[in-house]
């Protein structure tokens, strides 16, 4: 049985208001609920409710000030910040601050324009920015190894593919720059160079440009990095799917599309890396080729729900589920 404590004040005259209890005067520890009601009320008002109200008021004032005084960025501002904030002389922290803000607003009209696309392509074509991954900073202590090895050029390559795809790649410049980047002999270490090629391939997957198929095929067949080969298999699947199902290029050479199918089958059968095999199987399913069905069924048993979901989608396509529209795929 718990005993309820009762508060016993010190003897009259033994303490002085505002000063610690003198030595020799009995002290008593008491829970706040054991104190007299007026003491509890005073404590809660002064130590809990009042500070909470003041803090909430300050936060509200700051938020309202930001809300009413902020100015949304206009067309051209993002492009200017990309050029000024992600230049060879900018600090790593500034580069990634700009990159994060642009990525967070990638669907806004202020980002989806040709000026931003040009700025992104300029970044992709600056090999000197690869030195960024070799510079250590305190923030590296809380970043994963993948993040530490991702250069701002790799980020720009992917986002250029996204913006270029949404703008239908005006002039075909995005496809040309990313295809060149995919074949670039980088001065950075092998891991960082491979990561740049992976992001370039992912950017090409978003463009779905049949003209980049030769570069993707070459890398699928010959790249020493399995991650790059897997990304190229995925990109070739996106390109072939788009041109097989959307009718976007009615006069696309059938032999080129069949070359893609043949290369994906070859990778599925002969590549020893599991990620390449799985990506090739998914890519084949997107063009209604069931050669990779055994791998897709095996993927359903994987403990990663993302892998299972991709396998289910691919099998649904093979079993006759209607493919999404080309515009939905772009989004």
PDB file of N, CA, C and O in Angstrom, residues 261-299:
ATOM      1  N   UNK A 261      15.534  -5.011 -76.987  1.00  0.00           N
ATOM      2  CA  UNK A 261      14.961  -6.231 -76.425  1.00  0.00           C
ATOM      3  C   UNK A 261      16.025  -7.337 -76.339  1.00  0.00           C
ATOM      4  O   UNK A 261      16.154  -8.017 -75.315  1.00  0.00           O
ATOM      5  N   UNK A 262      16.780  -7.487 -77.406  1.00  0.00           N
ATOM      6  CA  UNK A 262      17.809  -8.524 -77.439  1.00  0.00           C
ATOM      7  C   UNK A 262      18.878  -8.290 -76.376  1.00  0.00           C
ATOM      8  O   UNK A 262      19.331  -9.231 -75.703  1.00  0.00           O
ATOM      9  N   UNK A 263      19.293  -7.013 -76.208  1.00  0.00           N
ATOM     10  CA  UNK A 263      20.327  -6.696 -75.216  1.00  0.00           C
ATOM     11  C   UNK A 263      19.816  -6.948 -73.799  1.00  0.00           C
ATOM     12  O   UNK A 263      20.564  -7.443 -72.942  1.00  0.00           O
ATOM     13  N   UNK A 264      18.562  -6.621 -73.536  1.00  0.00           N
ATOM     14  CA  UNK A 264      17.992  -6.857 -72.213  1.00  0.00           C
ATOM     15  C   UNK A 264      17.901  -8.352 -71.927  1.00  0.00           C
ATOM     16  O   UNK A 264      18.188  -8.806 -70.807  1.00  0.00           O
ATOM     17  N   UNK A 265      17.516  -9.137 -72.920  1.00  0.00           N
ATOM     18  CA  UNK A 265      17.477 -10.591 -72.740  1.00  0.00           C
ATOM     19  C   UNK A 265      18.875 -11.137 -72.453  1.00  0.00           C
ATOM     20  O   UNK A 265      19.041 -12.012 -71.593  1.00  0.00           O
ATOM     21  N   UNK A 266      19.852 -10.627 -73.167  1.00  0.00           N
ATOM     22  CA  UNK A 266      21.226 -11.094 -72.973  1.00  0.00           C
ATOM     23  C   UNK A 266      21.721 -10.781 -71.556  1.00  0.00           C
ATOM     24  O   UNK A 266      22.355 -11.620 -70.902  1.00  0.00           O
ATOM     25  N   UNK A 267      21.415  -9.563 -71.080  1.00  0.00           N
ATOM     26  CA  UNK A 267      21.829  -9.186 -69.727  1.00  0.00           C
ATOM     27  C   UNK A 267      21.110 -10.037 -68.685  1.00  0.00           C
ATOM     28  O   UNK A 267      21.700 -10.448 -67.681  1.00  0.00           O
ATOM     29  N   UNK A 268      19.848 -10.296 -68.939  1.00  0.00           N
ATOM     30  CA  UNK A 268      19.085 -11.118 -68.000  1.00  0.00           C
ATOM     31  C   UNK A 268      19.684 -12.525 -67.885  1.00  0.00           C
ATOM     32  O   UNK A 268      19.772 -13.093 -66.796  1.00  0.00           O
ATOM     33  N   UNK A 269      20.108 -13.056 -68.991  1.00  0.00           N
ATOM     34  CA  UNK A 269      20.592 -14.432 -69.000  1.00  0.00           C
ATOM     35  C   UNK A 269      22.049 -14.570 -68.576  1.00  0.00           C
ATOM     36  O   UNK A 269      22.437 -15.575 -67.966  1.00  0.00           O
ATOM     37  N   UNK A 270      22.874 -13.531 -68.852  1.00  0.00           N
ATOM     38  CA  UNK A 270      24.318 -13.726 -68.695  1.00  0.00           C
ATOM     39  C   UNK A 270      24.977 -12.855 -67.639  1.00  0.00           C
ATOM     40  O   UNK A 270      26.094 -13.158 -67.213  1.00  0.00           O
ATOM     41  N   UNK A 271      24.319 -11.760 -67.228  1.00  0.00           N
ATOM     42  CA  UNK A 271      24.955 -10.914 -66.224  1.00  0.00           C
ATOM     43  C   UNK A 271      24.868 -11.599 -64.861  1.00  0.00           C
ATOM     44  O   UNK A 271      23.822 -12.088 -64.463  1.00  0.00           O
ATOM     45  N   UNK A 272      25.988 -11.613 -64.139  1.00  0.00           N
ATOM     46  CA  UNK A 272      26.048 -12.343 -62.870  1.00  0.00           C
ATOM     47  C   UNK A 272      25.606 -11.497 -61.674  1.00  0.00           C
ATOM     48  O   UNK A 272      25.561 -12.012 -60.551  1.00  0.00           O
ATOM     49  N   UNK A 273      25.298 -10.232 -61.891  1.00  0.00           N
ATOM     50  CA  UNK A 273      24.871  -9.383 -60.787  1.00  0.00           C
ATOM     51  C   UNK A 273      23.347  -9.426 -60.674  1.00  0.00           C
ATOM     52  O   UNK A 273      22.626  -9.252 -61.664  1.00  0.00           O
ATOM     53  N   UNK A 274      22.859  -9.644 -59.450  1.00  0.00           N
ATOM     54  CA  UNK A 274      21.424  -9.820 -59.238  1.00  0.00           C
ATOM     55  C   UNK A 274      20.638  -8.553 -59.564  1.00  0.00           C
ATOM     56  O   UNK A 274      19.535  -8.615 -60.129  1.00  0.00           O
ATOM     57  N   UNK A 275      21.181  -7.367 -59.232  1.00  0.00           N
ATOM     58  CA  UNK A 275      20.464  -6.120 -59.528  1.00  0.00           C
ATOM     59  C   UNK A 275      20.287  -5.925 -61.026  1.00  0.00           C
ATOM     60  O   UNK A 275      19.247  -5.454 -61.492  1.00  0.00           O
ATOM     61  N   UNK A 276      21.314  -6.275 -61.791  1.00  0.00           N
ATOM     62  CA  UNK A 276      21.214  -6.171 -63.249  1.00  0.00           C
ATOM     63  C   UNK A 276      20.154  -7.136 -63.762  1.00  0.00           C
ATOM     64  O   UNK A 276      19.319  -6.787 -64.610  1.00  0.00           O
ATOM     65  N   UNK A 277      20.175  -8.367 -63.254  1.00  0.00           N
ATOM     66  CA  UNK A 277      19.192  -9.369 -63.671  1.00  0.00           C
ATOM     67  C   UNK A 277      17.777  -8.897 -63.394  1.00  0.00           C
ATOM     68  O   UNK A 277      16.886  -8.998 -64.248  1.00  0.00           O
ATOM     69  N   UNK A 278      17.557  -8.369 -62.198  1.00  0.00           N
ATOM     70  CA  UNK A 278      16.215  -7.919 -61.831  1.00  0.00           C
ATOM     71  C   UNK A 278      15.768  -6.730 -62.672  1.00  0.00           C
ATOM     72  O   UNK A 278      14.623  -6.680 -63.125  1.00  0.00           O
ATOM     73  N   UNK A 279      16.665  -5.766 -62.878  1.00  0.00           N
ATOM     74  CA  UNK A 279      16.296  -4.599 -63.688  1.00  0.00           C
ATOM     75  C   UNK A 279      16.030  -4.991 -65.132  1.00  0.00           C
ATOM     76  O   UNK A 279      15.123  -4.429 -65.782  1.00  0.00           O
ATOM     77  N   UNK A 280      16.793  -5.950 -65.662  1.00  0.00           N
ATOM     78  CA  UNK A 280      16.549  -6.416 -67.020  1.00  0.00           C
ATOM     79  C   UNK A 280      15.201  -7.135 -67.105  1.00  0.00           C
ATOM     80  O   UNK A 280      14.454  -6.965 -68.079  1.00  0.00           O
ATOM     81  N   UNK A 281      14.867  -7.924 -66.080  1.00  0.00           N
ATOM     82  CA  UNK A 281      13.582  -8.630 -66.078  1.00  0.00           C
ATOM     83  C   UNK A 281      12.419  -7.644 -66.045  1.00  0.00           C
ATOM     84  O   UNK A 281      11.412  -7.819 -66.759  1.00  0.00           O
ATOM     85  N   UNK A 282      12.536  -6.600 -65.217  1.00  0.00           N
ATOM     86  CA  UNK A 282      11.479  -5.590 -65.147  1.00  0.00           C
ATOM     87  C   UNK A 282      11.364  -4.843 -66.470  1.00  0.00           C
ATOM     88  O   UNK A 282      10.257  -4.588 -66.969  1.00  0.00           O
ATOM     89  N   UNK A 283      12.518  -4.495 -67.065  1.00  0.00           N
ATOM     90  CA  UNK A 283      12.501  -3.783 -68.342  1.00  0.00           C
ATOM     91  C   UNK A 283      11.848  -4.633 -69.433  1.00  0.00           C
ATOM     92  O   UNK A 283      11.070  -4.124 -70.256  1.00  0.00           O
ATOM     93  N   UNK A 284      12.142  -5.924 -69.446  1.00  0.00           N
ATOM     94  CA  UNK A 284      11.520  -6.810 -70.440  1.00  0.00           C
ATOM     95  C   UNK A 284      10.008  -6.884 -70.236  1.00  0.00           C
ATOM     96  O   UNK A 284       9.242  -6.887 -71.203  1.00  0.00           O
ATOM     97  N   UNK A 285       9.589  -6.937 -68.983  1.00  0.00           N
ATOM     98  CA  UNK A 285       8.152  -7.006 -68.710  1.00  0.00           C
ATOM     99  C   UNK A 285       7.433  -5.774 -69.219  1.00  0.00           C
ATOM    100  O   UNK A 285       6.276  -5.848 -69.659  1.00  0.00           O
ATOM    101  N   UNK A 286       8.102  -4.630 -69.173  1.00  0.00           N
ATOM    102  CA  UNK A 286       7.457  -3.389 -69.621  1.00  0.00           C
ATOM    103  C   UNK A 286       7.184  -3.412 -71.116  1.00  0.00           C
ATOM    104  O   UNK A 286       6.304  -2.683 -71.599  1.00  0.00           O
ATOM    105  N   UNK A 287       7.932  -4.228 -71.859  1.00  0.00           N
ATOM    106  CA  UNK A 287       7.679  -4.335 -73.304  1.00  0.00           C
ATOM    107  C   UNK A 287       7.036  -5.686 -73.626  1.00  0.00           C
ATOM    108  O   UNK A 287       7.184  -6.219 -74.721  1.00  0.00           O
ATOM    109  N   UNK A 288       6.337  -6.255 -72.600  1.00  0.00           N
ATOM    110  CA  UNK A 288       5.545  -7.475 -72.782  1.00  0.00           C
ATOM    111  C   UNK A 288       6.387  -8.681 -73.178  1.00  0.00           C
ATOM    112  O   UNK A 288       5.929  -9.550 -73.923  1.00  0.00           O
ATOM    113  N   UNK A 289       7.615  -8.746 -72.706  1.00  0.00           N
ATOM    114  CA  UNK A 289       8.483  -9.884 -72.961  1.00  0.00           C
ATOM    115  C   UNK A 289       8.604 -10.671 -71.660  1.00  0.00           C
ATOM    116  O   UNK A 289       9.107 -10.155 -70.655  1.00  0.00           O
ATOM    117  N   UNK A 290       8.173 -11.913 -71.660  1.00  0.00           N
ATOM    118  CA  UNK A 290       8.135 -12.715 -70.443  1.00  0.00           C
ATOM    119  C   UNK A 290       9.392 -13.493 -70.144  1.00  0.00           C
ATOM    120  O   UNK A 290       9.377 -14.359 -69.262  1.00  0.00           O
ATOM    121  N   UNK A 291      10.493 -13.180 -70.824  1.00  0.00           N
ATOM    122  CA  UNK A 291      11.726 -13.944 -70.593  1.00  0.00           C
ATOM    123  C   UNK A 291      12.192 -13.856 -69.146  1.00  0.00           C
ATOM    124  O   UNK A 291      12.834 -14.779 -68.637  1.00  0.00           O
ATOM    125  N   UNK A 292      11.895 -12.751 -68.469  1.00  0.00           N
ATOM    126  CA  UNK A 292      12.371 -12.578 -67.104  1.00  0.00           C
ATOM    127  C   UNK A 292      11.363 -12.960 -66.037  1.00  0.00           C
ATOM    128  O   UNK A 292      11.570 -12.654 -64.860  1.00  0.00           O
ATOM    129  N   UNK A 293      10.286 -13.656 -66.406  1.00  0.00           N
ATOM    130  CA  UNK A 293       9.248 -14.007 -65.428  1.00  0.00           C
ATOM    131  C   UNK A 293       9.794 -14.787 -64.228  1.00  0.00           C
ATOM    132  O   UNK A 293       9.418 -14.493 -63.085  1.00  0.00           O
ATOM    133  N   UNK A 294      10.687 -15.784 -64.419  1.00  0.00           N
ATOM    134  CA  UNK A 294      11.202 -16.512 -63.239  1.00  0.00           C
ATOM    135  C   UNK A 294      11.853 -15.587 -62.209  1.00  0.00           C
ATOM    136  O   UNK A 294      11.667 -15.763 -61.001  1.00  0.00           O
ATOM    137  N   UNK A 295      12.614 -14.610 -62.686  1.00  0.00           N
ATOM    138  CA  UNK A 295      13.259 -13.677 -61.747  1.00  0.00           C
ATOM    139  C   UNK A 295      12.218 -12.822 -61.031  1.00  0.00           C
ATOM    140  O   UNK A 295      12.334 -12.547 -59.831  1.00  0.00           O
ATOM    141  N   UNK A 296      11.184 -12.396 -61.748  1.00  0.00           N
ATOM    142  CA  UNK A 296      10.131 -11.578 -61.137  1.00  0.00           C
ATOM    143  C   UNK A 296       9.393 -12.363 -60.058  1.00  0.00           C
ATOM    144  O   UNK A 296       9.069 -11.829 -58.993  1.00  0.00           O
ATOM    145  N   UNK A 297       9.130 -13.632 -60.322  1.00  0.00           N
ATOM    146  CA  UNK A 297       8.452 -14.463 -59.321  1.00  0.00           C
ATOM    147  C   UNK A 297       9.338 -14.685 -58.104  1.00  0.00           C
ATOM    148  O   UNK A 297       8.855 -14.747 -56.967  1.00  0.00           O
ATOM    149  N   UNK A 298      10.647 -14.782 -58.339  1.00  0.00           N
ATOM    150  CA  UNK A 298      11.584 -14.912 -57.221  1.00  0.00           C
ATOM    151  C   UNK A 298      11.628 -13.624 -56.399  1.00  0.00           C
ATOM    152  O   UNK A 298      11.743 -13.663 -55.172  1.00  0.00           O
ATOM    153  N   UNK A 299      11.500 -12.478 -57.066  1.00  0.00           N
ATOM    154  CA  UNK A 299      11.525 -11.196 -56.371  1.00  0.00           C
ATOM    155  C   UNK A 299      10.350 -11.042 -55.407  1.00  0.00           C
ATOM    156  O   UNK A 299      10.438 -10.306 -54.427  1.00  0.00           O
TER     157      UNK A 299
END
